mmCIF file of C-alpha atoms in Angstrom:
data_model
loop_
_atom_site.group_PDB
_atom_site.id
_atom_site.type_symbol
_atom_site.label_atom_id
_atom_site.label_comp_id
_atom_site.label_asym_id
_atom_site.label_seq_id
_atom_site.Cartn_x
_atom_site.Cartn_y
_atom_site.Cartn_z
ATOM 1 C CA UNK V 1 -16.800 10.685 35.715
ATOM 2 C CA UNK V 2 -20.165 10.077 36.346
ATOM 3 C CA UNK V 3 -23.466 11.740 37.415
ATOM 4 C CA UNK V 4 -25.146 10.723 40.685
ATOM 5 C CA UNK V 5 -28.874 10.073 39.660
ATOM 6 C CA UNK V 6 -31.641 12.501 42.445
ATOM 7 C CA UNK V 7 -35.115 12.708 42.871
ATOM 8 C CA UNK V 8 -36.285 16.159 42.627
ATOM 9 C CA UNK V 9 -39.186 17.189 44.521
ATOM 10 C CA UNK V 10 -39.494 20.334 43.499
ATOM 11 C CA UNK V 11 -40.335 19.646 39.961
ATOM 12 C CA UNK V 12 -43.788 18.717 41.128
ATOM 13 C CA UNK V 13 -44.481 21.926 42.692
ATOM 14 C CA UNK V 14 -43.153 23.824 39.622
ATOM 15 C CA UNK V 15 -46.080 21.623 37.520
ATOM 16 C CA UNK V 16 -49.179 23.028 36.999
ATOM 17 C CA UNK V 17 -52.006 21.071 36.703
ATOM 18 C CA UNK V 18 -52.816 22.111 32.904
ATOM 19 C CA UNK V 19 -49.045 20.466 32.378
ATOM 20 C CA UNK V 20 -50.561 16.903 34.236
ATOM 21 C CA UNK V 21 -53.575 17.372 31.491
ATOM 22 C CA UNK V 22 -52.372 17.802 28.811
ATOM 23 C CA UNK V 23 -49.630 15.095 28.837
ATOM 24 C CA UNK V 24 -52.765 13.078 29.400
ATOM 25 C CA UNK V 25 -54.794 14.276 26.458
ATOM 26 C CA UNK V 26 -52.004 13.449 24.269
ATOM 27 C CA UNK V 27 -51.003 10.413 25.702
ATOM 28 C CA UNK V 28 -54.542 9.323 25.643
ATOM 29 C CA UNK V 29 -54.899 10.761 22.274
ATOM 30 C CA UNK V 30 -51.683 9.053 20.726
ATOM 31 C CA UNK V 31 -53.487 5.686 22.475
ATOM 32 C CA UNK V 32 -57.074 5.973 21.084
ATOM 33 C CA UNK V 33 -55.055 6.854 17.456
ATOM 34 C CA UNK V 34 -52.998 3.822 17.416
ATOM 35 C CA UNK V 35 -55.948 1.401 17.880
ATOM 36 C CA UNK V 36 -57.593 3.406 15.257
ATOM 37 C CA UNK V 37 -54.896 3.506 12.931
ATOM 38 C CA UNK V 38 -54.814 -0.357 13.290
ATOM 39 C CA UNK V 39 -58.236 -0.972 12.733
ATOM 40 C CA UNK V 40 -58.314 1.051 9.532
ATOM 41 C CA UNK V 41 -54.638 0.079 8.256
ATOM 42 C CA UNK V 42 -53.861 -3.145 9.852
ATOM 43 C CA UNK V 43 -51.214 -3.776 12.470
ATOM 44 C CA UNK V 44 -48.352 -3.278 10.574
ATOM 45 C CA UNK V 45 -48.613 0.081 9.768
ATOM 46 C CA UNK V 46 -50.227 0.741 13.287
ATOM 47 C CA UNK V 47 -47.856 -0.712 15.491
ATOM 48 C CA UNK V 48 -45.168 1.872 13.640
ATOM 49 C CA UNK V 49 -47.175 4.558 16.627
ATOM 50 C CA UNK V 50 -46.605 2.796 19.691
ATOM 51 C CA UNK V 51 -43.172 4.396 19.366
ATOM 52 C CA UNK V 52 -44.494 7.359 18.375
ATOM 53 C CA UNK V 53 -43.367 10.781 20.307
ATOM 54 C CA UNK V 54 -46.715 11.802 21.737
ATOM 55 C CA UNK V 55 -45.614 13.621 24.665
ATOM 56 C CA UNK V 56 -42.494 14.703 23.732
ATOM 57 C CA UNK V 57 -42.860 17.880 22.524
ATOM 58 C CA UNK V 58 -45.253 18.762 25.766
ATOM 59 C CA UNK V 59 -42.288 17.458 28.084
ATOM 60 C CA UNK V 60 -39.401 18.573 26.651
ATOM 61 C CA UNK V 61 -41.296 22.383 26.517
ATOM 62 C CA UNK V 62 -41.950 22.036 30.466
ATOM 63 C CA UNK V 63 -38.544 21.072 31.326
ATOM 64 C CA UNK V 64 -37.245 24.464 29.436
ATOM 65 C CA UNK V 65 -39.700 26.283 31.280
ATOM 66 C CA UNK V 66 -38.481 24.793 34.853
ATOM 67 C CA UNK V 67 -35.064 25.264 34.189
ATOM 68 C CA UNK V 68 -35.717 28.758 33.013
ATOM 69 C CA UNK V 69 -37.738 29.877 35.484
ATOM 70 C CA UNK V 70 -35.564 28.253 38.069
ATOM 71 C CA UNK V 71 -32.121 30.110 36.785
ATOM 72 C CA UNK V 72 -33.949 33.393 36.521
ATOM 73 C CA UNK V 73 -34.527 32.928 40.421
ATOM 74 C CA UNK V 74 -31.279 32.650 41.145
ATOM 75 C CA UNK V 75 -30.650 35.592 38.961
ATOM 76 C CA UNK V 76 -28.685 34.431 36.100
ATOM 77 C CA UNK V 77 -29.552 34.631 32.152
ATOM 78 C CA UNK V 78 -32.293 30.891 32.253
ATOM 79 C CA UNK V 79 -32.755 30.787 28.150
ATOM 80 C CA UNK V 80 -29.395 29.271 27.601
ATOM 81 C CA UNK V 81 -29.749 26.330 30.355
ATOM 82 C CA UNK V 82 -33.249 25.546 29.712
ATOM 83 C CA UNK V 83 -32.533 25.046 26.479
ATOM 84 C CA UNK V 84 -29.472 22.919 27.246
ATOM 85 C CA UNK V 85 -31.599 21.110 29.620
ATOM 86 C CA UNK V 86 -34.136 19.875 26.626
ATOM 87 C CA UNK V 87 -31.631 19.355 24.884
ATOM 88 C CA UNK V 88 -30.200 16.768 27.383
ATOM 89 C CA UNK V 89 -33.357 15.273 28.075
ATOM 90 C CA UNK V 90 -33.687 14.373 24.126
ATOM 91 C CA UNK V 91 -30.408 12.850 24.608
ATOM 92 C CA UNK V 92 -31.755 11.116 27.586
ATOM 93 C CA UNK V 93 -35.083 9.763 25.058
ATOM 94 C CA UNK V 94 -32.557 8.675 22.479
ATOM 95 C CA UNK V 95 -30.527 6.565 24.434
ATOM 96 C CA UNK V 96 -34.306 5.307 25.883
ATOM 97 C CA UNK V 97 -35.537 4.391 22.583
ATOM 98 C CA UNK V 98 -32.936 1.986 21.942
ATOM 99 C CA UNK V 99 -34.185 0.308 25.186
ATOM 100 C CA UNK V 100 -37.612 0.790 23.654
ATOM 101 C CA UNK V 101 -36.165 -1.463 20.598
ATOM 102 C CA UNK V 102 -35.418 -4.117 22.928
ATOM 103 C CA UNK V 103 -38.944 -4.326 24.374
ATOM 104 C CA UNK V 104 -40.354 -4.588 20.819
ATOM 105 C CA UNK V 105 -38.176 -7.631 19.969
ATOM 106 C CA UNK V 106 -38.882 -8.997 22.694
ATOM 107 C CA UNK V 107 -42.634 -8.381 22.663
ATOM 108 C CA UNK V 108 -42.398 -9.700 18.921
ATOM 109 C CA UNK V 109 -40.450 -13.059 19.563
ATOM 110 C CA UNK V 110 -42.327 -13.838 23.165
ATOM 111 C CA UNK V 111 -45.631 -12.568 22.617
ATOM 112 C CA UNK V 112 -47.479 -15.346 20.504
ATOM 113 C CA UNK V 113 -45.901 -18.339 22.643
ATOM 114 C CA UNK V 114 -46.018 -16.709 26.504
ATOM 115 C CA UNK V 115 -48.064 -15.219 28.696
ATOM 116 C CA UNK V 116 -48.906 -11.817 27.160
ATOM 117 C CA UNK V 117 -48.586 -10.114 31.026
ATOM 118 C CA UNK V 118 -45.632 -11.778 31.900
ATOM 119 C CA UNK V 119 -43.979 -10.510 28.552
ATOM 120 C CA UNK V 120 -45.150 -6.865 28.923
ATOM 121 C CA UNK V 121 -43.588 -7.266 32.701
ATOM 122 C CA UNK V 122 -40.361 -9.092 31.452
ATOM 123 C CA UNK V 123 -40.150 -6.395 27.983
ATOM 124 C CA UNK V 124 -40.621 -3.324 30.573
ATOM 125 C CA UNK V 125 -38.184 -4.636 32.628
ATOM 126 C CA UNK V 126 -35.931 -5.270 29.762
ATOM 127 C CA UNK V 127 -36.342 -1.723 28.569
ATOM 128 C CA UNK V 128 -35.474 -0.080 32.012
ATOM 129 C CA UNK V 129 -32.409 -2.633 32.349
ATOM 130 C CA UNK V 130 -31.146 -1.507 28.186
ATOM 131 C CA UNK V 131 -31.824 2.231 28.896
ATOM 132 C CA UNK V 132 -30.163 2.538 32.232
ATOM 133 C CA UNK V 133 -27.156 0.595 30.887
ATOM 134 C CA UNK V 134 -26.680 2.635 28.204
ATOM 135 C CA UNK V 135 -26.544 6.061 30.104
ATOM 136 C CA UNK V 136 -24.568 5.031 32.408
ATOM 137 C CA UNK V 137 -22.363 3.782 30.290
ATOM 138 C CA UNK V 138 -22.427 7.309 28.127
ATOM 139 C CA UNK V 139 -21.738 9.224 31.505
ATOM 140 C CA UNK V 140 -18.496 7.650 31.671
ATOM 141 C CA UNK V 141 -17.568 7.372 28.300
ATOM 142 C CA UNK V 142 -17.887 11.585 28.370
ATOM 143 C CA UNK V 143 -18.167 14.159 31.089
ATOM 144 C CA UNK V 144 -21.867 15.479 31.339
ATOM 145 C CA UNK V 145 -22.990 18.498 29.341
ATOM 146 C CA UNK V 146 -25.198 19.894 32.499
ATOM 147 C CA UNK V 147 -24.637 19.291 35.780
ATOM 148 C CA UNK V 148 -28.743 19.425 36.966
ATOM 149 C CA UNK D 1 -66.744 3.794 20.930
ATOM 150 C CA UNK D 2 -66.651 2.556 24.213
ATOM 151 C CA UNK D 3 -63.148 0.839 23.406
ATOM 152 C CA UNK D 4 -61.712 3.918 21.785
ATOM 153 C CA UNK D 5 -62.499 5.998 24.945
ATOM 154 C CA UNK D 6 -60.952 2.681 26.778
ATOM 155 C CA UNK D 7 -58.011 3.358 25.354
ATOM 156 C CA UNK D 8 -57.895 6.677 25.840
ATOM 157 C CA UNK D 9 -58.175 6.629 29.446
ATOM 158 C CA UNK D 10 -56.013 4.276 29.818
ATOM 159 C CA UNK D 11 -53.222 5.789 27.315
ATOM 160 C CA UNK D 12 -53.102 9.149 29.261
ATOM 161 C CA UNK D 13 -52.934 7.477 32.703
ATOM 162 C CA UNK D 14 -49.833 5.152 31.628
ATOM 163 C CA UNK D 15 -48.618 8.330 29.866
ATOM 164 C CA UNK D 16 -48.552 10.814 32.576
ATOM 165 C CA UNK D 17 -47.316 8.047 35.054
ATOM 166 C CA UNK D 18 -44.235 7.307 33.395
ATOM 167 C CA UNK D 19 -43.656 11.129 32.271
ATOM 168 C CA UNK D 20 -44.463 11.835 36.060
ATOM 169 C CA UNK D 21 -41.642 9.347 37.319
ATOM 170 C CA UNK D 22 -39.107 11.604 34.530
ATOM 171 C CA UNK D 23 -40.019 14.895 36.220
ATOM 172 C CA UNK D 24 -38.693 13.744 39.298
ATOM 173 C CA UNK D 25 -35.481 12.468 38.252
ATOM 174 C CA UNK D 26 -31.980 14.194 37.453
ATOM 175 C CA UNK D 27 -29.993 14.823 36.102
ATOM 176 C CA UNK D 28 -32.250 15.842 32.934
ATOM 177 C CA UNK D 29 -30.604 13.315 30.462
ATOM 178 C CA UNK D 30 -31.760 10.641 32.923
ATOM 179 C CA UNK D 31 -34.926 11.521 33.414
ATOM 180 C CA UNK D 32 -35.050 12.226 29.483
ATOM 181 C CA UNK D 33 -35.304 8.222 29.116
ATOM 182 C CA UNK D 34 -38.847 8.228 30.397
ATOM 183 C CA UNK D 35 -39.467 9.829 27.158
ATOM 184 C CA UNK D 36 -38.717 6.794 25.711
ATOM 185 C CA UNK D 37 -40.755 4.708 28.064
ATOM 186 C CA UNK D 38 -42.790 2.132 26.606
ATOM 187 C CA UNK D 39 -46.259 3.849 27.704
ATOM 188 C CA UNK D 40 -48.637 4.052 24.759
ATOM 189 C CA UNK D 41 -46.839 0.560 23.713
ATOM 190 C CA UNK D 42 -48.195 -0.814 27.232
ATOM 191 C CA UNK D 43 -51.299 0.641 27.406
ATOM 192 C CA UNK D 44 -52.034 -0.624 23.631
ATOM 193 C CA UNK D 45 -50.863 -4.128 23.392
ATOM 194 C CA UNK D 46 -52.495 -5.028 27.048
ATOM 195 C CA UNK D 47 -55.611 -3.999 25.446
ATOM 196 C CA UNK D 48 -54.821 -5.486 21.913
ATOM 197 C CA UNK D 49 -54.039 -8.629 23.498
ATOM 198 C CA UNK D 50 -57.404 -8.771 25.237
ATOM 199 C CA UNK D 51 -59.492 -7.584 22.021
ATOM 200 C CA UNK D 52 -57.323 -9.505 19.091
ATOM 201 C CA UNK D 53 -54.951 -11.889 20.012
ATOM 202 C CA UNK D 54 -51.127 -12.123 20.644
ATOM 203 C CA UNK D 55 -50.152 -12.676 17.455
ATOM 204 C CA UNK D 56 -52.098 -9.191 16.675
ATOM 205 C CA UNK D 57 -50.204 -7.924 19.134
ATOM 206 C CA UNK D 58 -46.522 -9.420 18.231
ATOM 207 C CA UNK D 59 -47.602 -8.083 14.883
ATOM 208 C CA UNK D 60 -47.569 -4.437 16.212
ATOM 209 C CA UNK D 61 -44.369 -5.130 18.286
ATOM 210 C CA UNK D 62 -42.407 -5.820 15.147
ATOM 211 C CA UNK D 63 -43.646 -2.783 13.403
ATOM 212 C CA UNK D 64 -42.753 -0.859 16.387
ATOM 213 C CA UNK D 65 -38.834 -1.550 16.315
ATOM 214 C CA UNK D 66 -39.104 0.375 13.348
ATOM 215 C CA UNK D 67 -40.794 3.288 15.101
ATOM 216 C CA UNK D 68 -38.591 3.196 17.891
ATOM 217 C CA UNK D 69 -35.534 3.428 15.367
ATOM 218 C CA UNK D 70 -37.098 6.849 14.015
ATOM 219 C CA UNK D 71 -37.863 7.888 17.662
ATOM 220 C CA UNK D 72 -33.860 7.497 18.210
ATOM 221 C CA UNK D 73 -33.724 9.488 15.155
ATOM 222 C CA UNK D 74 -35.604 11.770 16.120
ATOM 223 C CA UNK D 75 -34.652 12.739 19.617
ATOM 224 C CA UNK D 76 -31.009 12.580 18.558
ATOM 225 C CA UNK D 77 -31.658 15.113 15.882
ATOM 226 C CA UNK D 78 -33.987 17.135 18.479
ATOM 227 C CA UNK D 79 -31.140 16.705 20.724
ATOM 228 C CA UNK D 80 -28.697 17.978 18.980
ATOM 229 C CA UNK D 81 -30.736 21.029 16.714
ATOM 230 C CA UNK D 82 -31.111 22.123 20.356
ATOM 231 C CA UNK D 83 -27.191 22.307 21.696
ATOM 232 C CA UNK D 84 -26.243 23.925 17.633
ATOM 233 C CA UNK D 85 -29.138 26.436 17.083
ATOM 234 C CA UNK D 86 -31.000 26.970 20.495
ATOM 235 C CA UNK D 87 -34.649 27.228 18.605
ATOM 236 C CA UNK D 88 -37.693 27.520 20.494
ATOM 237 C CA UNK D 89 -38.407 23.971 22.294
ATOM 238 C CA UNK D 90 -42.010 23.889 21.379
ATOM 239 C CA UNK D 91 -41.166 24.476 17.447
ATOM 240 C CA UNK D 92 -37.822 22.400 17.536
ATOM 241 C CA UNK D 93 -39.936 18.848 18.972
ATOM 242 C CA UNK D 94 -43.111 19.840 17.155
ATOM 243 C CA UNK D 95 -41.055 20.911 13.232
ATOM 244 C CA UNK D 96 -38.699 17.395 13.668
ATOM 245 C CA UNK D 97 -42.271 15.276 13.946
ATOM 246 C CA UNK D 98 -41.409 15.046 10.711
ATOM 247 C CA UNK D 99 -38.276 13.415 11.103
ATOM 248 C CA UNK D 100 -40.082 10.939 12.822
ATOM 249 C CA UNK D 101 -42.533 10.115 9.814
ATOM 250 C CA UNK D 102 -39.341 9.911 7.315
ATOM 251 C CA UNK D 103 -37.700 7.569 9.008
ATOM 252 C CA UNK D 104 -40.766 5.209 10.626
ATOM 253 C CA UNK D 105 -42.718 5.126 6.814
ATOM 254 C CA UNK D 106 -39.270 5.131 5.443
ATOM 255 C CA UNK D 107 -38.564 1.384 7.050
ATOM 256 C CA UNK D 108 -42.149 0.315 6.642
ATOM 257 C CA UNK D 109 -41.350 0.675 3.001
ATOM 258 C CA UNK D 110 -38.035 -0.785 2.853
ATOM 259 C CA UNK D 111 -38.119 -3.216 5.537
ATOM 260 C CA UNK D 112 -41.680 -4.066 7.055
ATOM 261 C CA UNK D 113 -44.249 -3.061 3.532
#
């Protein structure tokens, strides 16, 4: 059994624009940290925060407050499902970070003999190709826990 | 300065793209993988590259497996804290940061130190 994969429109209407900022300000932020960090404590212990979850908290928060806001529209008890819903979309960031491992190996291994734009292309690519793989494979291992 | 606020700019543009693309997508686990999207990792190393090098950069990458391990810990544990004991969302990502640290300085020391 699997999920069919939409695009939702309405999400962006739902946003406000203080949501857009400040996912900005922290993924800025995170950015201007990690170069810091770097420069004061060399790239080993820098690099550690490319992986770090600067928006997450911000994200996960807005898509309990859609899903909430959306079920108490429709008149039914929201706290439960939005809840459920950041709790799937954690799931969802799991299952991306072991993409995100693949684009660091291969950002390690290619980096220092290729061209550094082709890798970040190919690594991208590589993540979206890992991530993708492995939820789709989870959807049919199980039946999904929400259906939105 | 001037590179810090570099940086910056470019960080939260990268950022809010890819966390953008995740709001439009469902279902919610899907779209949840754009949390994991390789934004500030982008954003960094494209400018690391330019400022110190690739093997500066490659240098980074390796240390960021180890922070992408503890971001699978993390979310997993976020994940699941959220299904078992329904917190708050806001305290439930922003108390498990710490998770994050445990595991990330955790392999530094073992593995990367």
């Amino acid at each position: 059994m699997s999920m069919q994969v939409k695009i939702d429109y309405s999400a962006l209407r739902q946003t406000k624009w203080h949501d857009y900022a400040i996912r900005f300000v922290f993924g800025g932020l995170i950015t201007a940290m990690a170069g810091l960090i770097a420069n004061k404590y060399g790239p080993v212990i820098g690099g550690l925060f490319l992986a770090f979850p600067a928006i997450f908290p911000a994200s996960a928060t807005l898509i309990e407050k859609h899903e909430r806001e959306k079920k108490k529209g429709a008149g039914e008890e929201g706290d439960d499902r939005g809840k459920e819903a950041a709790s799937a979309d954690a799931a969802g960031s799991a299952m991306g970070s072991l993409g995100l491992l693949v684009f660091a190996v291969l950002v390690w291994k290619l980096m220092p003999s290729h061209k550094a734009w082709l890798v970040l292309i190919a690594a991208t690519l590589s993540w979206l190709a890992v991530s993708v793989l492995i939820w789709y494979s989870r959807q049919r291992a199980q039946p999904p826990r929400i259906t939105q | 300065m001037a590179q810090i606020l570099i940086r910056f700019v470019v960080g939260g543009f990268v950022v809010s793209a890819f966390a953008l693309i995740g709001d439009l997508l469902r279902p919610k686990s899907f779209a949840g993988l754009f949390g994991a999207a390789p934004s500030v990792a982008l954003a960094t190393l494209s400018l690391t590259v330019a400022t110190m090098g690739s093997s500066y950069a490659a240098t980074e990458a390796r240390s960021m497996m180890a922070g992408a391990i503890a971001l699978f810990v993390y979310a997993s544990f976020v994940s699941w804290i959220m299904m078992r004991y329904k917190p708050k969302t806001l305290w439930a990502t922003i108390g498990s940061i710490s998770v994050w640290f445990g595991v990330a300085f955790g392999l530094w020391y073992v593995w990367l130190k």
